[in-house]
JSON list of C-alpha atoms in Angstrom, two decimals:
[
{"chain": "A", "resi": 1, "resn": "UNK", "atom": "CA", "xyz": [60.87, -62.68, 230.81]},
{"chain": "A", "resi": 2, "resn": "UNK", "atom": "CA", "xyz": [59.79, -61.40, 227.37]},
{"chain": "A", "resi": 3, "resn": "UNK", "atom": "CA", "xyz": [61.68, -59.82, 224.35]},
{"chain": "A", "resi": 4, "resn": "UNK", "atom": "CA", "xyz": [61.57, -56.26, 226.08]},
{"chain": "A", "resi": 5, "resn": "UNK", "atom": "CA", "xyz": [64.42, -56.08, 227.80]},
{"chain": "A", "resi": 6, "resn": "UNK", "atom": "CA", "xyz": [66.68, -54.12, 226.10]},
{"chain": "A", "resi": 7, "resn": "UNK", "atom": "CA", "xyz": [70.47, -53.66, 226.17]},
{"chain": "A", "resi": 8, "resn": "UNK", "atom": "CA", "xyz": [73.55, -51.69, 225.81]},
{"chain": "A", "resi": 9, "resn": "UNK", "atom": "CA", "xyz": [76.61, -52.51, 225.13]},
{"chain": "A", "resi": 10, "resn": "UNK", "atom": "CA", "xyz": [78.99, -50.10, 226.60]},
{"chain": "A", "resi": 11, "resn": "UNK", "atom": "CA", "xyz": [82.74, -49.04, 225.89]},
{"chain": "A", "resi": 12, "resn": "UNK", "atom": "CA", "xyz": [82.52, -49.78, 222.00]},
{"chain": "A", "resi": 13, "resn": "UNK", "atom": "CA", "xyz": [86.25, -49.60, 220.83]},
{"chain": "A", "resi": 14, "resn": "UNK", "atom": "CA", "xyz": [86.21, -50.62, 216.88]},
{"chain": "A", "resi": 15, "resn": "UNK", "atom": "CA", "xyz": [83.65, -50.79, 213.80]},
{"chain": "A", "resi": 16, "resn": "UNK", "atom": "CA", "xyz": [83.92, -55.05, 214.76]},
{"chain": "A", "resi": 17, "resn": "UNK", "atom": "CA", "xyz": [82.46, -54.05, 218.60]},
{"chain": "A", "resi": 18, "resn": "UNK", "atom": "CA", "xyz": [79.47, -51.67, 216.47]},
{"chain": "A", "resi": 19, "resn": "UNK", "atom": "CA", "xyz": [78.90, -54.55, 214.28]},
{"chain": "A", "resi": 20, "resn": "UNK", "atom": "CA", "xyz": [78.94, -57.08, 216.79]},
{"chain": "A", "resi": 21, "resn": "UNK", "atom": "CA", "xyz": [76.14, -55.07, 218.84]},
{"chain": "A", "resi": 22, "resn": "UNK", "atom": "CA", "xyz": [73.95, -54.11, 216.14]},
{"chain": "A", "resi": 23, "resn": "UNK", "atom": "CA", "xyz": [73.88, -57.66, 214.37]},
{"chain": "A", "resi": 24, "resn": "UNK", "atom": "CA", "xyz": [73.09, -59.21, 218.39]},
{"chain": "A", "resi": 25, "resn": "UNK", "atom": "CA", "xyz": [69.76, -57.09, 218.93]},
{"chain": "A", "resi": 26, "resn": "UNK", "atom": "CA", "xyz": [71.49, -54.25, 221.33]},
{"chain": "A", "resi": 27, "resn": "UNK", "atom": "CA", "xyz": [68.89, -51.54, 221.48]},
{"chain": "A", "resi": 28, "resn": "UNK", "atom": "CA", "xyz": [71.68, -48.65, 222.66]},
{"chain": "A", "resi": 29, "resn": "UNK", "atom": "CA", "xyz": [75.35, -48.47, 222.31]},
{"chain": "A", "resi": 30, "resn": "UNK", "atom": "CA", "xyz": [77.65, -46.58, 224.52]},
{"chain": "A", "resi": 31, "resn": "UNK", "atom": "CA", "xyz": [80.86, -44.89, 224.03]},
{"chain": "A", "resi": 32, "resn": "UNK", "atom": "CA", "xyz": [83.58, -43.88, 226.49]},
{"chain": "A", "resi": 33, "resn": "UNK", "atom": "CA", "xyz": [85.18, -40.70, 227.42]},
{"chain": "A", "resi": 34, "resn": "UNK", "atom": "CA", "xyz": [86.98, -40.69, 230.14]},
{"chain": "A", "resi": 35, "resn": "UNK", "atom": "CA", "xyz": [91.11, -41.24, 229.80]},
{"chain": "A", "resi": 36, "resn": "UNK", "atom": "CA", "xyz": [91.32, -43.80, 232.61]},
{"chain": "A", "resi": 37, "resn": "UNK", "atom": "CA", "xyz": [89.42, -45.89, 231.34]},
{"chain": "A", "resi": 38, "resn": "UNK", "atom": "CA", "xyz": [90.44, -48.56, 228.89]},
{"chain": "A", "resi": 39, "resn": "UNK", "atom": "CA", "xyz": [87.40, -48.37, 226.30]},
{"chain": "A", "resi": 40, "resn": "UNK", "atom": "CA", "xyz": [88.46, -44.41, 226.18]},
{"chain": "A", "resi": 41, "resn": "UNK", "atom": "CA", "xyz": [87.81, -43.00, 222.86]},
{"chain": "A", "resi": 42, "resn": "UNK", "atom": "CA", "xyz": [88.99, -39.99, 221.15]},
{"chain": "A", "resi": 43, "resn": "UNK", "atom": "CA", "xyz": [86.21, -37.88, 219.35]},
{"chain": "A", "resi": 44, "resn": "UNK", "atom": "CA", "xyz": [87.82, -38.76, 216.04]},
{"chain": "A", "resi": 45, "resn": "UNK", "atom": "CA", "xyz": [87.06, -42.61, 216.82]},
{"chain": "A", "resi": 46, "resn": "UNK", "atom": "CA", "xyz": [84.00, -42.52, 218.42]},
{"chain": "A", "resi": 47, "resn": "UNK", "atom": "CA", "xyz": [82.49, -40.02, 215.29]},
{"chain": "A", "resi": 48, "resn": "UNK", "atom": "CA", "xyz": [83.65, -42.76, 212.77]},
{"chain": "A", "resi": 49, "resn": "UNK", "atom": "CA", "xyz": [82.02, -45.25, 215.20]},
{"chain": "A", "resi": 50, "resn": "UNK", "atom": "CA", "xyz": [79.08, -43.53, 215.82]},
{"chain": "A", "resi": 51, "resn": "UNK", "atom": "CA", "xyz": [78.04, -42.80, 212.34]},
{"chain": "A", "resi": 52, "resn": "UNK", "atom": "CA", "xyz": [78.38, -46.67, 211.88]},
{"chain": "A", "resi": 53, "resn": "UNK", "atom": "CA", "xyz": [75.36, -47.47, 213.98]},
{"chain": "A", "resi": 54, "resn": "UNK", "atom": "CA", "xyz": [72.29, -48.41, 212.49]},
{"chain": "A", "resi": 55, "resn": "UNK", "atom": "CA", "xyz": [69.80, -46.34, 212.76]},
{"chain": "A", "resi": 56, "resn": "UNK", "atom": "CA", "xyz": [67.43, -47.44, 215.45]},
{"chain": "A", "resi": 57, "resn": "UNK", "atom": "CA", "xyz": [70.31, -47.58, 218.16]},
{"chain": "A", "resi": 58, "resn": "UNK", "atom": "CA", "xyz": [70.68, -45.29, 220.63]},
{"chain": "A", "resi": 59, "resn": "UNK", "atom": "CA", "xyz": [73.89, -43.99, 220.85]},
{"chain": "A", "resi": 60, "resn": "UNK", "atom": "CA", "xyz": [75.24, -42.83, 224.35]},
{"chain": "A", "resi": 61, "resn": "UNK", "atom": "CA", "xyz": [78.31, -40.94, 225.62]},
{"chain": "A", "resi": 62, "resn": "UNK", "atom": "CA", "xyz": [79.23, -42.19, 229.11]},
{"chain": "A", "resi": 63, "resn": "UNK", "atom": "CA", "xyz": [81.44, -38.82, 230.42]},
{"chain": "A", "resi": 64, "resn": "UNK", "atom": "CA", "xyz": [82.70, -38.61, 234.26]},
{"chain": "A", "resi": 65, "resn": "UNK", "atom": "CA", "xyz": [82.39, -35.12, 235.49]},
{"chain": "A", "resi": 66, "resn": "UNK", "atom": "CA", "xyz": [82.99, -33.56, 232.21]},
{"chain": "A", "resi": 67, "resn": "UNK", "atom": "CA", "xyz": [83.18, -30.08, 231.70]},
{"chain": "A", "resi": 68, "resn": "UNK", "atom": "CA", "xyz": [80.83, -27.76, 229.22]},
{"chain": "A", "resi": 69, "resn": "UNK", "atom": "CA", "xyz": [83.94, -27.77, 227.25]},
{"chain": "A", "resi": 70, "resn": "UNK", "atom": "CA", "xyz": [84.77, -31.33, 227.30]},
{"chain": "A", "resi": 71, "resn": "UNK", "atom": "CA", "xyz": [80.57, -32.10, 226.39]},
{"chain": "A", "resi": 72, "resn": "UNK", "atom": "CA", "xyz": [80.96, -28.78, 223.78]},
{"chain": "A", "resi": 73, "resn": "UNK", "atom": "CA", "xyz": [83.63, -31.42, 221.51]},
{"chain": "A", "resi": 74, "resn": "UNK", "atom": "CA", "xyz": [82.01, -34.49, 222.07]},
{"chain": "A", "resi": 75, "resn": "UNK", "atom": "CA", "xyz": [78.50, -32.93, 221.11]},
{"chain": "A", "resi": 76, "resn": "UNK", "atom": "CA", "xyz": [80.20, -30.80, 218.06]},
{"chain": "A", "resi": 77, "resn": "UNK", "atom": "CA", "xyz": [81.40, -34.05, 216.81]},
{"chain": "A", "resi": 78, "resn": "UNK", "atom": "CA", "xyz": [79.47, -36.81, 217.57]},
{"chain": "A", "resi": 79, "resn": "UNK", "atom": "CA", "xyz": [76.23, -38.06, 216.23]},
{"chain": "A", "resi": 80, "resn": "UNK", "atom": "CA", "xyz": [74.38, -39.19, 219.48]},
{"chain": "A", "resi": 81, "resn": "UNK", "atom": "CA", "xyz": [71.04, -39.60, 221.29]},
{"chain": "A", "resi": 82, "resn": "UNK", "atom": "CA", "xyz": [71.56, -39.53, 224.73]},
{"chain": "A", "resi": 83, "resn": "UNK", "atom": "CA", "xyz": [74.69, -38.43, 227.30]},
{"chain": "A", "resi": 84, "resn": "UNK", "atom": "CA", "xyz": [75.41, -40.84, 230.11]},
{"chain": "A", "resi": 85, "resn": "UNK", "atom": "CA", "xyz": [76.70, -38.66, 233.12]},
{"chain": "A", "resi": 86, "resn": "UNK", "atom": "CA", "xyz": [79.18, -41.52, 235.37]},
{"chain": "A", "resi": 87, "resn": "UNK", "atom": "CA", "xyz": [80.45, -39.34, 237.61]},
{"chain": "A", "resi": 88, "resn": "UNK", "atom": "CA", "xyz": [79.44, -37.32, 240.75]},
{"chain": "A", "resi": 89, "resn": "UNK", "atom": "CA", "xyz": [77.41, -34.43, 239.22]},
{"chain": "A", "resi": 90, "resn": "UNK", "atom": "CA", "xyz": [74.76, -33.11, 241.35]},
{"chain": "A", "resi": 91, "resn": "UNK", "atom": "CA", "xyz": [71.20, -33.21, 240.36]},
{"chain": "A", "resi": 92, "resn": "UNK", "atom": "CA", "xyz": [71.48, -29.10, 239.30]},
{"chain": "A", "resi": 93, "resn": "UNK", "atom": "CA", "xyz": [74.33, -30.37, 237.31]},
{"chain": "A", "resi": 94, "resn": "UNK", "atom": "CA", "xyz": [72.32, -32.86, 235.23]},
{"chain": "A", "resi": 95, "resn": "UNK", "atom": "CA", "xyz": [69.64, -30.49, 235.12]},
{"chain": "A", "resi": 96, "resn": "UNK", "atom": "CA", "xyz": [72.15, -27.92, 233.00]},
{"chain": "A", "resi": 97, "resn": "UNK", "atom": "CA", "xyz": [73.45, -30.63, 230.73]},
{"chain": "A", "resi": 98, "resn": "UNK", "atom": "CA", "xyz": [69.86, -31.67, 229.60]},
{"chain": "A", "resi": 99, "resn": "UNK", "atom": "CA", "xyz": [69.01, -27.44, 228.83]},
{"chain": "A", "resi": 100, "resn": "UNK", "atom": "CA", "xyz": [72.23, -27.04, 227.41]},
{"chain": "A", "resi": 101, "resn": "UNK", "atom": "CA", "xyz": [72.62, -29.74, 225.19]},
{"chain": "A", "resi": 102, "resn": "UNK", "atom": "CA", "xyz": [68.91, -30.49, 224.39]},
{"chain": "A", "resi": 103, "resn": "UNK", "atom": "CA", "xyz": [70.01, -34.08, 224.52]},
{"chain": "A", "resi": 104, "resn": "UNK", "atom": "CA", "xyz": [68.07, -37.03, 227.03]},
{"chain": "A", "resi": 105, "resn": "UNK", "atom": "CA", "xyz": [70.20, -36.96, 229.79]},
{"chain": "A", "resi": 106, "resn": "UNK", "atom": "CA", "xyz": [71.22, -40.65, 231.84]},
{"chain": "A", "resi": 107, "resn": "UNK", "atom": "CA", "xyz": [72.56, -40.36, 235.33]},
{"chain": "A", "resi": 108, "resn": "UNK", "atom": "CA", "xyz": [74.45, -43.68, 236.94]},
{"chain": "A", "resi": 109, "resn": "UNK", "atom": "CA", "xyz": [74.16, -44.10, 240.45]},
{"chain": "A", "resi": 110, "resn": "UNK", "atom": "CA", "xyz": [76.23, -46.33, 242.24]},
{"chain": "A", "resi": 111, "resn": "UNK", "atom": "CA", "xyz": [74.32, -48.56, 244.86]},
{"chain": "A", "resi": 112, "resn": "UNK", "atom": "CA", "xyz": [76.08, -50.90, 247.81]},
{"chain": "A", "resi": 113, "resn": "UNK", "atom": "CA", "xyz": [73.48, -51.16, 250.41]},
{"chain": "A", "resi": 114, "resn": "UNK", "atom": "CA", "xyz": [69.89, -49.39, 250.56]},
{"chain": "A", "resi": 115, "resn": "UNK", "atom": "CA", "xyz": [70.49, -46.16, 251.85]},
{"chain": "A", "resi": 116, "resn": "UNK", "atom": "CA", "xyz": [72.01, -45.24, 248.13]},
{"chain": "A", "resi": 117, "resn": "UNK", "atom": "CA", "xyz": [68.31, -46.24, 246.88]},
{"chain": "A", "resi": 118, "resn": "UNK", "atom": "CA", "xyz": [67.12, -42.62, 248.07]},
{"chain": "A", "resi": 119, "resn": "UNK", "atom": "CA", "xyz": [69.64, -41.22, 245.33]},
{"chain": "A", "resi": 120, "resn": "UNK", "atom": "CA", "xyz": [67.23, -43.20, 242.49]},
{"chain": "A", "resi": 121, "resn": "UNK", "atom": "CA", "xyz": [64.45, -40.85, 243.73]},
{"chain": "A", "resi": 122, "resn": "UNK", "atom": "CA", "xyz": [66.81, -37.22, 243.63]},
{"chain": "A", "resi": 123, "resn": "UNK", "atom": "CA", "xyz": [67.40, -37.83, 239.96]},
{"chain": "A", "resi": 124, "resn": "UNK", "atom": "CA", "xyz": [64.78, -39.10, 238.78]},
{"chain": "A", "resi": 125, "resn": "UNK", "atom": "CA", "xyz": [63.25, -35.67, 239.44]},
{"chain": "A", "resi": 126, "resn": "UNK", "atom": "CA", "xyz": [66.14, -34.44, 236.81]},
{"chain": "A", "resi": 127, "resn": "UNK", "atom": "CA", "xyz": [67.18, -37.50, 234.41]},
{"chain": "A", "resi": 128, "resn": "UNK", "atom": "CA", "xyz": [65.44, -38.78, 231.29]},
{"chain": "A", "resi": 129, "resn": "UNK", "atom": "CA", "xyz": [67.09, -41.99, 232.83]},
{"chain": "A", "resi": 130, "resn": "UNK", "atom": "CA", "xyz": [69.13, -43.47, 235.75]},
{"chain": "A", "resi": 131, "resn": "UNK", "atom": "CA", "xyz": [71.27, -46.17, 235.36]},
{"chain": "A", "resi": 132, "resn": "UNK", "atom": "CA", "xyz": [72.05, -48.23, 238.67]},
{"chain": "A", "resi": 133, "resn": "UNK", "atom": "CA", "xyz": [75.07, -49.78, 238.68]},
{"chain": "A", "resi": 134, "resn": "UNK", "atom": "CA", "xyz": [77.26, -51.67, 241.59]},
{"chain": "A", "resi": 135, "resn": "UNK", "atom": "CA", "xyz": [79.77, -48.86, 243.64]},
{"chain": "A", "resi": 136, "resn": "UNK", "atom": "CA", "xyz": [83.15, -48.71, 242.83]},
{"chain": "A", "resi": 137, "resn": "UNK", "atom": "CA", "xyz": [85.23, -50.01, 244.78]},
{"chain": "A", "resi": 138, "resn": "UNK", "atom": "CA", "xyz": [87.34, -47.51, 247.65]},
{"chain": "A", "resi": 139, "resn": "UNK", "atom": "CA", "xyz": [90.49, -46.08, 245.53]},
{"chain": "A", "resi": 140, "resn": "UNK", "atom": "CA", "xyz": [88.94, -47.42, 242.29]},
{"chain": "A", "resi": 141, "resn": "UNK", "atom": "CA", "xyz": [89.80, -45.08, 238.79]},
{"chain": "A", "resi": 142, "resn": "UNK", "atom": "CA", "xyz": [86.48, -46.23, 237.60]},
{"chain": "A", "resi": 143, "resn": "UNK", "atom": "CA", "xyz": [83.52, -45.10, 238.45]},
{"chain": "A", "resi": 144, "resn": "UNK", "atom": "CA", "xyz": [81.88, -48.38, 236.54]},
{"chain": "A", "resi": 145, "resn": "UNK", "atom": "CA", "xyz": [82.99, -51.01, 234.21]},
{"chain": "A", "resi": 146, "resn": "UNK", "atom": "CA", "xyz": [84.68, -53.12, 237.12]},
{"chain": "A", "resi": 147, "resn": "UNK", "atom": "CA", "xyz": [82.95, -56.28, 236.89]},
{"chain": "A", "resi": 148, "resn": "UNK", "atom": "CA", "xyz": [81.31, -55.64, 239.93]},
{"chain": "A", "resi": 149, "resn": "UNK", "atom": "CA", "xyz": [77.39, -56.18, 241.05]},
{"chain": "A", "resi": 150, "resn": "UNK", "atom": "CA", "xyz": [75.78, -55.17, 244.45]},
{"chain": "A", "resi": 151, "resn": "UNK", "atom": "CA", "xyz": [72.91, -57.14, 245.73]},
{"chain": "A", "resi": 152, "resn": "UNK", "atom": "CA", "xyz": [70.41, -57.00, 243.36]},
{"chain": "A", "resi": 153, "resn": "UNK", "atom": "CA", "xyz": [67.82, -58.03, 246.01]},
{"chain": "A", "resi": 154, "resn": "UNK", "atom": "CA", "xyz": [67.75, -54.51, 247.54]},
{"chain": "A", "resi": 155, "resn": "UNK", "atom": "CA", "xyz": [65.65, -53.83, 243.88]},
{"chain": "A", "resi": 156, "resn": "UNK", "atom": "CA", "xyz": [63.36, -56.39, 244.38]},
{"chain": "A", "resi": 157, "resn": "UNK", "atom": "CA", "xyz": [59.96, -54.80, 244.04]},
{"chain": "A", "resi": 158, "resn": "UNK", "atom": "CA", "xyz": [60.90, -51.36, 243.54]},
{"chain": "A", "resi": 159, "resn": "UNK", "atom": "CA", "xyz": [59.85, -51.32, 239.48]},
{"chain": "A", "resi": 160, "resn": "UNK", "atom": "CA", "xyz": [58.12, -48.12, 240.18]},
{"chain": "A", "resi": 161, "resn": "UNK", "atom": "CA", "xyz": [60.45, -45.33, 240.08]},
{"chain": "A", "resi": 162, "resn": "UNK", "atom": "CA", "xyz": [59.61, -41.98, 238.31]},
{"chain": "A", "resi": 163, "resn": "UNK", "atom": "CA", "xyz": [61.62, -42.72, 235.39]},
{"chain": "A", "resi": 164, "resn": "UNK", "atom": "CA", "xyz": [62.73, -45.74, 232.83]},
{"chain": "A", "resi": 165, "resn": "UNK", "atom": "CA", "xyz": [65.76, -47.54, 234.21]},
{"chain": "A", "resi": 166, "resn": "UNK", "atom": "CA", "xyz": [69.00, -49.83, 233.43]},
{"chain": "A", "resi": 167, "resn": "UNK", "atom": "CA", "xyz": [70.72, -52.36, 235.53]},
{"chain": "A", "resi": 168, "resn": "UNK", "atom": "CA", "xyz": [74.22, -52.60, 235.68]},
{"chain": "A", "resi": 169, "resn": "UNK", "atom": "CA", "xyz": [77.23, -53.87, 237.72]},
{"chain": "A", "resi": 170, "resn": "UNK", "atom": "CA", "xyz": [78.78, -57.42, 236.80]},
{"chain": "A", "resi": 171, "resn": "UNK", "atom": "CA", "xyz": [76.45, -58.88, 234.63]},
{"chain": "A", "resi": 172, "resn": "UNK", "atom": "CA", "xyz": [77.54, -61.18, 232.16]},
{"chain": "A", "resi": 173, "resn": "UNK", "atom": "CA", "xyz": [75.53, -63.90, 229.90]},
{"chain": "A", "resi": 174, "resn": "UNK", "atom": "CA", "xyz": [75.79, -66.41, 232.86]},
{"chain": "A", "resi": 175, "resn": "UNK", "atom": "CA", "xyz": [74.05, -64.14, 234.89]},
{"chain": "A", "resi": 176, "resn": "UNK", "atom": "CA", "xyz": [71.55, -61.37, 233.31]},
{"chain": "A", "resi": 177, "resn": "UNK", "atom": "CA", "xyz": [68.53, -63.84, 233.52]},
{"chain": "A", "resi": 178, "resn": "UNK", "atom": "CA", "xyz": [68.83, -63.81, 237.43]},
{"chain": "A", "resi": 179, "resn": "UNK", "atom": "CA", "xyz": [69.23, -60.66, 237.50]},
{"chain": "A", "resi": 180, "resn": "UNK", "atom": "CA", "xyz": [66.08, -59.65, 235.36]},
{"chain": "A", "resi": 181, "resn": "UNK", "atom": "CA", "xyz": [64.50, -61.75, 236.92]},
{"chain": "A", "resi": 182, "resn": "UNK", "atom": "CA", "xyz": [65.11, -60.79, 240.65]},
{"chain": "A", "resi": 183, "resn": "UNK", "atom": "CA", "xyz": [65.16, -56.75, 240.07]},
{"chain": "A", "resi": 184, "resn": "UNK", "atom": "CA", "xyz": [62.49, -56.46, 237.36]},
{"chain": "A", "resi": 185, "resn": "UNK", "atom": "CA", "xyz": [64.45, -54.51, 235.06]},
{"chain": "A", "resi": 186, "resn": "UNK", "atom": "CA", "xyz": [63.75, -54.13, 231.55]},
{"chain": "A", "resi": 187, "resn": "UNK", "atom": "CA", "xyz": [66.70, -52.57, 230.39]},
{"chain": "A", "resi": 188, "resn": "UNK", "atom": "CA", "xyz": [70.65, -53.66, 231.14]},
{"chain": "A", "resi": 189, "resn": "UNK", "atom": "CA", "xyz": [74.17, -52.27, 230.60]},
{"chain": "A", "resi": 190, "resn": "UNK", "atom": "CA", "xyz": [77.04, -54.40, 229.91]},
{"chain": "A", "resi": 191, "resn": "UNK", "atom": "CA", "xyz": [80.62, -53.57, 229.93]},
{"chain": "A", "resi": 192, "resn": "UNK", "atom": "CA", "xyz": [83.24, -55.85, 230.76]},
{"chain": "A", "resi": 193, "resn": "UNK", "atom": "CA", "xyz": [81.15, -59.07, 231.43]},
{"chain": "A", "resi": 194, "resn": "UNK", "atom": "CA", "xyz": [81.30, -59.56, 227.51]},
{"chain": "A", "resi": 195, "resn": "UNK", "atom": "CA", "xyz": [85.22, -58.81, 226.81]},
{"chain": "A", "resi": 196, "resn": "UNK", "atom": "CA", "xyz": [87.98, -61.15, 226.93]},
{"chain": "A", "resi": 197, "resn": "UNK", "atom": "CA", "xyz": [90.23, -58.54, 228.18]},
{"chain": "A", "resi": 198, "resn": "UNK", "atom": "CA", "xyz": [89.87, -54.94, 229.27]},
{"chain": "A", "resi": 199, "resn": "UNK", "atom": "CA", "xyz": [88.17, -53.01, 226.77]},
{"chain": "A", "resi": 200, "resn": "UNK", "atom": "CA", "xyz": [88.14, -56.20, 224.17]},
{"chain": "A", "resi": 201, "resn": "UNK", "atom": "CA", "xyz": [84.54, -57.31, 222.99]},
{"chain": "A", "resi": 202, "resn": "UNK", "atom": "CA", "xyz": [83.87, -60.32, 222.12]},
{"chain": "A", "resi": 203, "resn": "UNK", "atom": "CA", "xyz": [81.54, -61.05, 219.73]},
{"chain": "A", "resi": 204, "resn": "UNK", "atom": "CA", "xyz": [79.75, -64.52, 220.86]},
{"chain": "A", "resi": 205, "resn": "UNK", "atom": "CA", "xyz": [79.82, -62.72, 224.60]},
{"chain": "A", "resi": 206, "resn": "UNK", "atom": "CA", "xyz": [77.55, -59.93, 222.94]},
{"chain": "A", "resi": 207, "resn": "UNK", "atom": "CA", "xyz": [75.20, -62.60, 221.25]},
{"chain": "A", "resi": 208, "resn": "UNK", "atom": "CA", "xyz": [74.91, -64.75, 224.05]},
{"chain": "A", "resi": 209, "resn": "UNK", "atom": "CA", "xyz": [74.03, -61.86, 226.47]},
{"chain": "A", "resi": 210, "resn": "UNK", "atom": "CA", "xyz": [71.48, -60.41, 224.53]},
{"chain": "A", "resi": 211, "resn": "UNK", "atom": "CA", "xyz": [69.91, -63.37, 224.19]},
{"chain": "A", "resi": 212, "resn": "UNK", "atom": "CA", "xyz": [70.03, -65.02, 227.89]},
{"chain": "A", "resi": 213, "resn": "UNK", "atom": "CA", "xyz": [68.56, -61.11, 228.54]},
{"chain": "A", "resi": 214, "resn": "UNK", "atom": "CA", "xyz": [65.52, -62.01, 226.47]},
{"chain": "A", "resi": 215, "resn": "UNK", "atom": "CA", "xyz": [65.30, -65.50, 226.81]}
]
């Protein structure tokens, strides 16, 4: 593995989690909407937060089926490169985010066995990026950030999709080398594998991930 791997850290809560990021070599940073969730921001928070980040960082908006409303106040407010769509929006959907917000547009997939792989492909053709994460689990509120990962085998060899990528799905500084290593990817997303409790960063977590990702 070489230094190019890069990494977010998503669900950002306070100026310490920004700081934290920045200071550990994160090359994007991610911010939650979605009410269920407990990194949820308001647009008041994540506006303070956002205009924190150094510049450099790509800042994301993870949204779950948001509405052109809903996108409308987070765009109005918010300083950001990139929208992270976590829900189930069709590829026609992502399609009329990107034209209407003239932002780079990041879809999440959720993958349990290989027949989800074939989903990579569909929105590729529409995304700036995907992100493949594990599948929630049946009855879950979240559609990611559970701590779960999926076989990371079934990505073994498959580098070559259309469009850049980002693993995702239980990884956690014990564990991103292997998982780099076995899928190939040069870009991961971290959520709860570097909090001590739901929607709490942890500073040392961040460092030490970062750094097992580019060891």
């Amino acid at each position: 593995m070489s230094q190019d791997v890069r990494v977010k850290i998503c669900g950002l809560r306070t100026q310490a989690d920004v700081t934290a990021a920045a200071q550990a070599g994160a090359a994007y940073v991610g911010f939650v909407f979605f009410p269920k969730s407990p990194r949820h921001l308001t647009v008041t928070v994540a506006a303070e937060l956002a205009a924190a980040v150094p510049a450099g960082i790509c800042k994301v908006a993870l949204t779950v089926n948001a509405t052109d409303d809903d996108l409308d106040a987070i765009v109005a407010a918010v300083p950001l490169d990139m929208l992270q769509l976590h829900g189930s929006e069709s590829p026609d959907r992502v399609a009329e985010v990107k034209a209407r917000f003239g932002l780079p547009v990041m879809k999440a997939i959720g993958v349990a066995t290989a027949e989800d792989l074939g989903k990579i492909d569909l929105y590729s053709q529409v995304a700036d990026q995907v992100l493949i994460d594990a599948k929630p689990p049946k009855g879950s509120d979240l559609p990611g950030g559970n701590g779960l990962a999926f076989d990371w085998r079934l990505l073994a060899g498959r580098k070559y999709w259309q469009k850049p990528w980002m693993l995702a799905g239980g990884l956690t500084p014990g564990n991103v080398a292997e998982a780099v290593r076995m899928t190939g990817a040069r870009q991961v997303d971290v959520s709860s594998g570097v909090e001590s409790a739901p929607g709490v960063k942890d500073p040392e977590m961040i460092a030490a991930l970062v750094r097992a990702a580019q060891a």
